Amino acid sequence: MIYDTSEISSSTNNFLSHRLSSSSTSTSTSTSWRCTLRGKDAFVFQRKSRTPIDLPDLQQSLSLISRSHHTSLIKLLGASLSGSYVYLVYEFVDGANLVDCLRNPNNPSFTVLSSWLSRLQIATDLAHGLDYIHPC
């Protein structure tokens, strides 16, 4: 689904409210916001495009990505183009914060990464996920 940038702008209060993150490095510039779009709780991820992308290319990419259905993947709802930025709209899943999954906020010294068995299990799960997304 292609969203109009004005619709995303309106739902994020001109990209001012509910900012979830903002990072800038020499290779990446990204920001994300939580909002409601077309009645769905969502988050919008802004990504500066390294190369120009046009609407037909975006539609083709969305078509391919939207075919992925896996319980461990957050659903991509759609996208929008504005200048050199691509706005990706994902389903917001409450409690899907990786930091909270890896660390217990009630016991900051605890982590599931404390044993080699749990580290190997997480690495295996990640490998399965990558294999699902990027089959050879």
Coordinates of C-alpha atoms in Angstrom, one line a residue:
M1 CA 0.0 0.0 0.0
I2 CA 1.3 3.4 -0.9
Y3 CA 0.6 6.1 1.6
D4 CA 0.5 9.8 0.7
T5 CA 3.2 11.7 2.6
S6 CA 0.6 14.2 3.8
E7 CA -1.3 11.4 5.5
I8 CA 1.8 10.3 7.4
S9 CA 2.7 13.9 8.2
S10 CA -0.8 14.5 9.6
S11 CA -0.8 11.3 11.7
T12 CA 2.6 12.2 13.2
N13 CA 1.7 15.8 13.8
N14 CA 4.1 17.0 11.1
F15 CA 6.7 14.5 12.4
L16 CA 6.8 16.1 15.8
S17 CA 4.9 13.8 18.1
H18 CA 5.6 10.3 19.5
R19 CA 9.1 10.1 18.1
L20 CA 10.5 6.7 19.0
S21 CA 14.1 7.1 17.8
S22 CA 16.5 9.3 16.0
S23 CA 19.9 8.3 14.9
S24 CA 22.5 9.7 12.5
T25 CA 25.8 8.1 11.5
S26 CA 28.0 8.5 8.5
T27 CA 26.2 5.6 6.8
S28 CA 22.6 5.9 8.2
T29 CA 20.1 8.6 9.0
S30 CA 16.8 7.3 10.4
T31 CA 14.0 8.4 12.6
S32 CA 10.8 6.7 13.6
W33 CA 7.4 7.7 15.0
R34 CA 4.4 5.9 16.6
C35 CA 1.1 6.9 15.1
T36 CA -2.3 5.7 14.0
L37 CA -2.8 5.4 10.2
R38 CA -6.1 4.4 8.7
G39 CA -7.3 3.1 12.1
K40 CA -4.2 0.9 12.7
D41 CA -1.6 1.4 15.4
A42 CA 1.6 1.8 13.4
F43 CA 5.1 3.1 13.5
V44 CA 6.7 5.0 10.6
F45 CA 10.4 4.6 9.9
Q46 CA 12.1 7.4 7.9
R47 CA 15.0 6.3 5.8
K48 CA 17.2 8.5 3.6
S49 CA 17.6 6.8 0.2
R50 CA 21.2 6.4 -1.0
T51 CA 20.0 6.1 -4.6
P52 CA 16.9 7.6 -6.2
I53 CA 13.8 5.4 -6.1
D54 CA 10.7 6.0 -8.1
L55 CA 7.1 5.0 -7.3
P56 CA 7.0 1.9 -9.6
D57 CA 10.2 0.5 -8.0
L58 CA 8.7 1.1 -4.5
Q59 CA 5.5 -0.6 -5.5
Q60 CA 7.4 -3.6 -6.8
S61 CA 9.5 -3.8 -3.6
L62 CA 6.4 -3.6 -1.4
S63 CA 4.7 -6.3 -3.4
L64 CA 7.6 -8.7 -2.8
I65 CA 8.0 -7.8 0.9
S66 CA 4.3 -8.1 1.6
R67 CA 4.4 -11.7 0.6
S68 CA 6.5 -12.6 3.6
H69 CA 4.2 -13.9 6.4
H70 CA 6.1 -15.2 9.4
T71 CA 5.1 -15.0 13.1
S72 CA 8.4 -13.5 14.0
L73 CA 8.2 -10.6 11.4
I74 CA 6.5 -7.3 12.0
K75 CA 4.1 -6.7 9.1
L76 CA 5.0 -3.9 6.7
L77 CA 1.8 -2.0 6.0
G78 CA 3.0 0.3 3.3
A79 CA 5.4 3.1 2.3
S80 CA 5.6 6.6 1.0
L81 CA 8.2 8.7 -0.9
S82 CA 9.1 12.3 -0.3
G83 CA 12.2 13.8 -1.9
S84 CA 15.2 11.7 -0.9
Y85 CA 13.3 10.0 1.9
V86 CA 11.4 6.7 2.1
Y87 CA 8.8 6.3 4.8
L88 CA 8.1 2.7 5.8
V89 CA 4.9 2.0 7.7
Y90 CA 5.0 -1.0 10.0
E91 CA 2.4 -2.6 12.2
F92 CA 3.1 -1.5 15.8
V93 CA 3.4 -4.5 18.1
D94 CA 3.2 -3.7 21.8
G95 CA 5.9 -5.4 23.8
A96 CA 8.1 -6.0 20.8
N97 CA 11.0 -4.0 22.2
L98 CA 14.2 -6.0 21.7
V99 CA 15.9 -4.3 24.7
D100 CA 13.1 -5.4 27.0
C101 CA 13.3 -8.9 25.6
L102 CA 17.1 -9.1 26.3
R103 CA 17.1 -7.3 29.6
N104 CA 14.7 -7.3 32.5
P105 CA 13.8 -3.7 33.5
N106 CA 13.1 -4.9 37.1
N107 CA 16.6 -6.5 37.3
P108 CA 19.0 -4.6 35.0
S109 CA 21.9 -7.0 35.7
F110 CA 19.9 -9.9 34.3
T111 CA 20.2 -10.8 30.6
V112 CA 19.1 -13.8 28.6
L113 CA 22.6 -13.6 27.0
S114 CA 24.3 -14.8 30.3
S115 CA 24.7 -18.4 29.2
W116 CA 26.3 -19.8 26.0
L117 CA 23.2 -22.0 25.5
S118 CA 20.9 -19.0 25.3
R119 CA 23.4 -17.2 23.1
L120 CA 23.5 -20.1 20.7
Q121 CA 19.7 -20.4 20.7
I122 CA 19.3 -16.7 19.8
A123 CA 22.0 -17.0 17.1
T124 CA 20.1 -20.1 15.7
D125 CA 16.8 -18.2 15.8
L126 CA 18.4 -15.2 14.0
A127 CA 19.9 -17.5 11.3
H128 CA 16.5 -19.1 10.7
G129 CA 14.9 -15.7 10.4
L130 CA 17.6 -14.5 7.9
D131 CA 17.2 -17.7 5.9
Y132 CA 13.5 -17.1 5.7
I133 CA 13.9 -13.6 4.6
H134 CA 16.9 -14.1 2.2
P135 CA 16.8 -17.6 0.8
C136 CA 19.7 -18.6 -1.4

